[in-house]
GROMACS .gro file of C-alpha atoms in nm:
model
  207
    1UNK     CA    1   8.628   5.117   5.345
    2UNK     CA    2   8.830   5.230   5.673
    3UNK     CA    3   9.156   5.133   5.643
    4UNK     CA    4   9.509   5.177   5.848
    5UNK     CA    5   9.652   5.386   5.583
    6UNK     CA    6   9.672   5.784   5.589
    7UNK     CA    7   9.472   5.932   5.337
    8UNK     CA    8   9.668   6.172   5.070
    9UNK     CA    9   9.661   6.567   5.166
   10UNK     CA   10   9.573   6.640   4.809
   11UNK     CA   11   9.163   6.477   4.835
   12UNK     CA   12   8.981   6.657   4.643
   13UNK     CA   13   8.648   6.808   4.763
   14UNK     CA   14   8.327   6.655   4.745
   15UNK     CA   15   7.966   6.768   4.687
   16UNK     CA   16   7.759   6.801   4.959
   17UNK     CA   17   8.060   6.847   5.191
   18UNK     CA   18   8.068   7.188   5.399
   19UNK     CA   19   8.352   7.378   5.412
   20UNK     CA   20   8.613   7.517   5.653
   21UNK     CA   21   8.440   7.700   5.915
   22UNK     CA   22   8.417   7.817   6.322
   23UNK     CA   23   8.403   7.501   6.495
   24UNK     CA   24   8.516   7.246   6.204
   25UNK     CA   25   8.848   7.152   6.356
   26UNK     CA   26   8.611   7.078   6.712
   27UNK     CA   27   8.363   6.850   6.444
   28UNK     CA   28   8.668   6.654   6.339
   29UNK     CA   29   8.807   6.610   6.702
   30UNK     CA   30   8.405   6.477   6.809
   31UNK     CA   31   8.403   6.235   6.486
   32UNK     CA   32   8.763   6.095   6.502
   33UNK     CA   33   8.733   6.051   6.924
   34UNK     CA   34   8.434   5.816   6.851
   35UNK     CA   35   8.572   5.614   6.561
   36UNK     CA   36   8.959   5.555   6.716
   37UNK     CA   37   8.779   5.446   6.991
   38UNK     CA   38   8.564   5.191   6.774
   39UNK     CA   39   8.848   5.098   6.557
   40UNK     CA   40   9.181   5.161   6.680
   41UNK     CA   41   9.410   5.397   6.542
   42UNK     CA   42   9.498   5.146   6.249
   43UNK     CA   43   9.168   5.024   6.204
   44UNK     CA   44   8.993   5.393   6.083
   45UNK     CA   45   9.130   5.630   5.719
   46UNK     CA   46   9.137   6.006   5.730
   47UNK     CA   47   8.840   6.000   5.483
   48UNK     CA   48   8.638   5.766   5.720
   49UNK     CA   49   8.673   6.035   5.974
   50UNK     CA   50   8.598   6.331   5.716
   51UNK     CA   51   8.299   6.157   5.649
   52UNK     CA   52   8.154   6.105   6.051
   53UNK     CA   53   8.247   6.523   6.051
   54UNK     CA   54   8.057   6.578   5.700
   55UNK     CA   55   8.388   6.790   5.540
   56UNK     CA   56   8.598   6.752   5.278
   57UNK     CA   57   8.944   6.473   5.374
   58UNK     CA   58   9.159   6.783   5.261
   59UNK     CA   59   8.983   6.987   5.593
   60UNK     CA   60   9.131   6.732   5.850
   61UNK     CA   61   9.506   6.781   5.685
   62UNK     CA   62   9.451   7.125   5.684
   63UNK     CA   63   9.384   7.160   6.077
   64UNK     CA   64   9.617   6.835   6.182
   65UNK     CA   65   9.839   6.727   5.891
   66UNK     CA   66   9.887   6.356   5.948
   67UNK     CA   67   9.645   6.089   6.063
   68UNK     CA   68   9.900   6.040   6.366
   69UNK     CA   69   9.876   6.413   6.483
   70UNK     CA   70   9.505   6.367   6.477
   71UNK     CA   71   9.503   6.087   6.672
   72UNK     CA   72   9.737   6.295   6.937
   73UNK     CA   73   9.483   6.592   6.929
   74UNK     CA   74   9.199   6.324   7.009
   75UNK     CA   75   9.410   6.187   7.327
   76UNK     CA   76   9.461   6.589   7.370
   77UNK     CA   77   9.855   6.482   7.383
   78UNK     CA   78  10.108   6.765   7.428
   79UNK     CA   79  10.353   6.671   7.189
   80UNK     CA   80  10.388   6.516   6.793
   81UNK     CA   81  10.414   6.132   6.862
   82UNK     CA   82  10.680   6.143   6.563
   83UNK     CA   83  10.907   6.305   6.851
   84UNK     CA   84  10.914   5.963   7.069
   85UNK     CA   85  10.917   5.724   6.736
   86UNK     CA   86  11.224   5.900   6.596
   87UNK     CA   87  11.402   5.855   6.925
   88UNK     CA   88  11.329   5.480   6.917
   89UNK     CA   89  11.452   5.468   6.513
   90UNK     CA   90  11.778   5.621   6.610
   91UNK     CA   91  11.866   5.315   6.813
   92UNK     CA   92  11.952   4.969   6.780
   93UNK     CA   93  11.756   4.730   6.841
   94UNK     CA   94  11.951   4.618   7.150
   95UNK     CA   95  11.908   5.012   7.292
   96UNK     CA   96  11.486   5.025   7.207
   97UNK     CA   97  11.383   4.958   7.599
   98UNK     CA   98  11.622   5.242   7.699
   99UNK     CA   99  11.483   5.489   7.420
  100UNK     CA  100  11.174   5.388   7.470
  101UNK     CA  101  11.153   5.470   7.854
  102UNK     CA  102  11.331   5.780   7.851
  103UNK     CA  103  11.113   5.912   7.583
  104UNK     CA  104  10.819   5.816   7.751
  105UNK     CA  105  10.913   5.885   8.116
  106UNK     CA  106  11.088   6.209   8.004
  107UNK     CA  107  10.736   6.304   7.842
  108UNK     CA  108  10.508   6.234   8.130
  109UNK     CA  109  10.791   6.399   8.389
  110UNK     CA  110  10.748   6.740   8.176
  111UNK     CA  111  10.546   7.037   8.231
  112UNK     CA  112  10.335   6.921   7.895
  113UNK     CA  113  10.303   6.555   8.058
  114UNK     CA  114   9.974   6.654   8.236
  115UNK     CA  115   9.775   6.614   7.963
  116UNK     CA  116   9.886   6.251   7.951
  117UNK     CA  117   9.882   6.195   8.306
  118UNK     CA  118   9.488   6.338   8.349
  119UNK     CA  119   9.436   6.050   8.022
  120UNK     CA  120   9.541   5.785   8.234
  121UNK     CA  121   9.339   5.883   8.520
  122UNK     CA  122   9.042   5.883   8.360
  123UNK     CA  123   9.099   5.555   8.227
  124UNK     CA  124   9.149   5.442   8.543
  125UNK     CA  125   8.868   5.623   8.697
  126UNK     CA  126   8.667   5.394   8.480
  127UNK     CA  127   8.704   5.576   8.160
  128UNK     CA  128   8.696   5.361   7.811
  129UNK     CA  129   9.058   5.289   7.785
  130UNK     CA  130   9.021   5.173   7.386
  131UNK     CA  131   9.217   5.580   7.278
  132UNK     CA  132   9.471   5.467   7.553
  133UNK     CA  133   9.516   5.113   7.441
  134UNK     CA  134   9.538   5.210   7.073
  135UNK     CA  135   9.772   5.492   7.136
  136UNK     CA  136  10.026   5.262   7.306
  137UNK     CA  137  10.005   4.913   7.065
  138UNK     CA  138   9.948   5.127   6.779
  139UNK     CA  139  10.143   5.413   6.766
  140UNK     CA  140  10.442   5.375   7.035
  141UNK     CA  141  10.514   5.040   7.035
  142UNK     CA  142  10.426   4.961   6.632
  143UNK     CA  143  10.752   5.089   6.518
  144UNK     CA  144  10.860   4.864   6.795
  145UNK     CA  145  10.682   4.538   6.714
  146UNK     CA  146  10.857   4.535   6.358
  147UNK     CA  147  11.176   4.528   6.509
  148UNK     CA  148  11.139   4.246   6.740
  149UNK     CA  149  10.960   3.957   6.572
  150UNK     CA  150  11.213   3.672   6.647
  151UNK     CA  151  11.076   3.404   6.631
  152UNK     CA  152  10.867   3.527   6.418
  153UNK     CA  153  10.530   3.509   6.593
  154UNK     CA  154  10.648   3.650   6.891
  155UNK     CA  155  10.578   4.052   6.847
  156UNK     CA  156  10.277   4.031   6.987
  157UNK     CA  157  10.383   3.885   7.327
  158UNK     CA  158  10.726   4.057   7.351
  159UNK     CA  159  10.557   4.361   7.355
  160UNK     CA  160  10.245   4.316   7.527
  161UNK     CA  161  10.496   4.223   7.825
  162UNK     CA  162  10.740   4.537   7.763
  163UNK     CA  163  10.399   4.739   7.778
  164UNK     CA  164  10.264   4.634   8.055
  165UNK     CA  165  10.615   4.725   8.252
  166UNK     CA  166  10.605   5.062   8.139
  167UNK     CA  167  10.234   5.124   8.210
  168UNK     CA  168  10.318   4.975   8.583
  169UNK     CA  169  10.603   5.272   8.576
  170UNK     CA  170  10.425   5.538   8.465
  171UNK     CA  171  10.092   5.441   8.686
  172UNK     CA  172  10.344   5.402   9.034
  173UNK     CA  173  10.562   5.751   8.923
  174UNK     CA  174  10.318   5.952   8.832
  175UNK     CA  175   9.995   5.858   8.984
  176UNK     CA  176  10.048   5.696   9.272
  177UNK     CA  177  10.381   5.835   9.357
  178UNK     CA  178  10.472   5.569   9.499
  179UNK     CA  179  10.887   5.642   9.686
  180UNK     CA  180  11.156   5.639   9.587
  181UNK     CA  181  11.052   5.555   9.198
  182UNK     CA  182  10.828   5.864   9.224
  183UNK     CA  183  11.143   6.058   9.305
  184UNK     CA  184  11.393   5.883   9.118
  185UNK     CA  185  11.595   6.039   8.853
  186UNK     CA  186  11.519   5.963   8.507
  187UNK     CA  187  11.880   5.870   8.403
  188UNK     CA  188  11.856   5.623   8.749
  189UNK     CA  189  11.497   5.477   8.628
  190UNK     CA  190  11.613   5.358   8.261
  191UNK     CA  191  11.916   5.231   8.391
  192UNK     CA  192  11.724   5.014   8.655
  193UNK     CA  193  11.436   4.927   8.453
  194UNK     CA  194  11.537   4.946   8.087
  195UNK     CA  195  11.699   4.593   8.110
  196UNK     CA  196  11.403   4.423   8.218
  197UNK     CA  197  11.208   4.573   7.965
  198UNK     CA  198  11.446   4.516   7.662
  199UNK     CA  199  11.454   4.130   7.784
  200UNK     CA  200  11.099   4.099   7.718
  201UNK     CA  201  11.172   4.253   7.407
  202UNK     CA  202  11.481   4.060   7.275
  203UNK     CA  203  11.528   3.785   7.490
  204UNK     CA  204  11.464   3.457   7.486
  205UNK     CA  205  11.097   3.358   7.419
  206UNK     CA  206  10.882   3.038   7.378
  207UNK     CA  207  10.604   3.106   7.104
   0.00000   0.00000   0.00000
């Protein structure tokens, strides 16, 4: 049955599967595209995927390790998400909005942000925004949610708010360029924006 959880490296191979070979790691990207875009990123296993792609689980840690740096290949990301979550982990959970945004901002400001950026404007172009979605609530913000459910009850709201912020931010820097936030240093941006953000996720909240 799918499940959230990252299937072990060490799955041993099945009968019937095929093996390793030219355009396997391109079968994997087809079959896991489709189902995180079903599912969600915590809603589909490594063997579910394995088995859409007819190979053996241990062929999809060979080409992409973890579940999560699948799931980055399939958005065609330019970076390990594990780079952005550790930044947030370092912090307390008073600093999250600031790590947060300058992890995120400082991605989609560098040379690898295109990637991202061309993502978003296909989603906005009328593209299915489900990778998008899942990529945000599930991977960037999950760590997050944990971390901010007081009351309990209100993770989901705290940050579904804190979300849609930086979405607006990224959307008016990057793709509509709108001045001066278009322009603005990075440093400037979290330090105007960042407390907003944080309120949504710590402040005070009716559930």
């Amino acid at each position: 049955m799918p499940g959230g959880r990252d299937d072990a490296a060490a799955d041993h191979v099945s009968g019937g599967r095929r093996p390793g070979k030219s355009g396997t790691r391109e079968q994997i990207l087809a079959a896991a595209r489709t189902r995180f875009a079903e599912s969600g990123f915590d809603g589909v296993s490594v063997r579910a995927i394995a088995a859409d792609a007819a190979v053996d689980p241990a062929l999809v840690h060979h080409y992409f390790g973890t579940k999560r740096n699948l799931f980055a290949a399939a958005l065609a990301l330019p970076v390990d998400p594990e780079t952005v979550l550790a930044q947030v982990r370092a912090v307390p959970v008073d600093e999250i909005a600031r790590a947060v945004l300058r992890a995120v901002v400082g991605l989609w400001d560098s040379p690898q942000g295109a990637a991202v950026i061309g993502a978003f404007r296909t989603v906005l172009g009328g593209g299915d925004p489900q990778l998008i979605r899942s990529f945000i609530l599930e991977v960037a913000l999950k760590e997050v949610r944990a971390r901010v459910d007081t009351p309990p009850g209100s993770a989901e709201v705290r940050v579904s708010l804190a979300a849609s912020h930086m979405i607006g931010i990224l959307v008016a820097r990057r793709i509509l360029e709108i001045e001066p936030l278009a322009s603005m240093p990075l440093d400037e941006l979290v330090e105007r924006c960042a407390p907003q953000i944080q309120h949504y996720l710590t402040g005070p909240i009716e559930v």
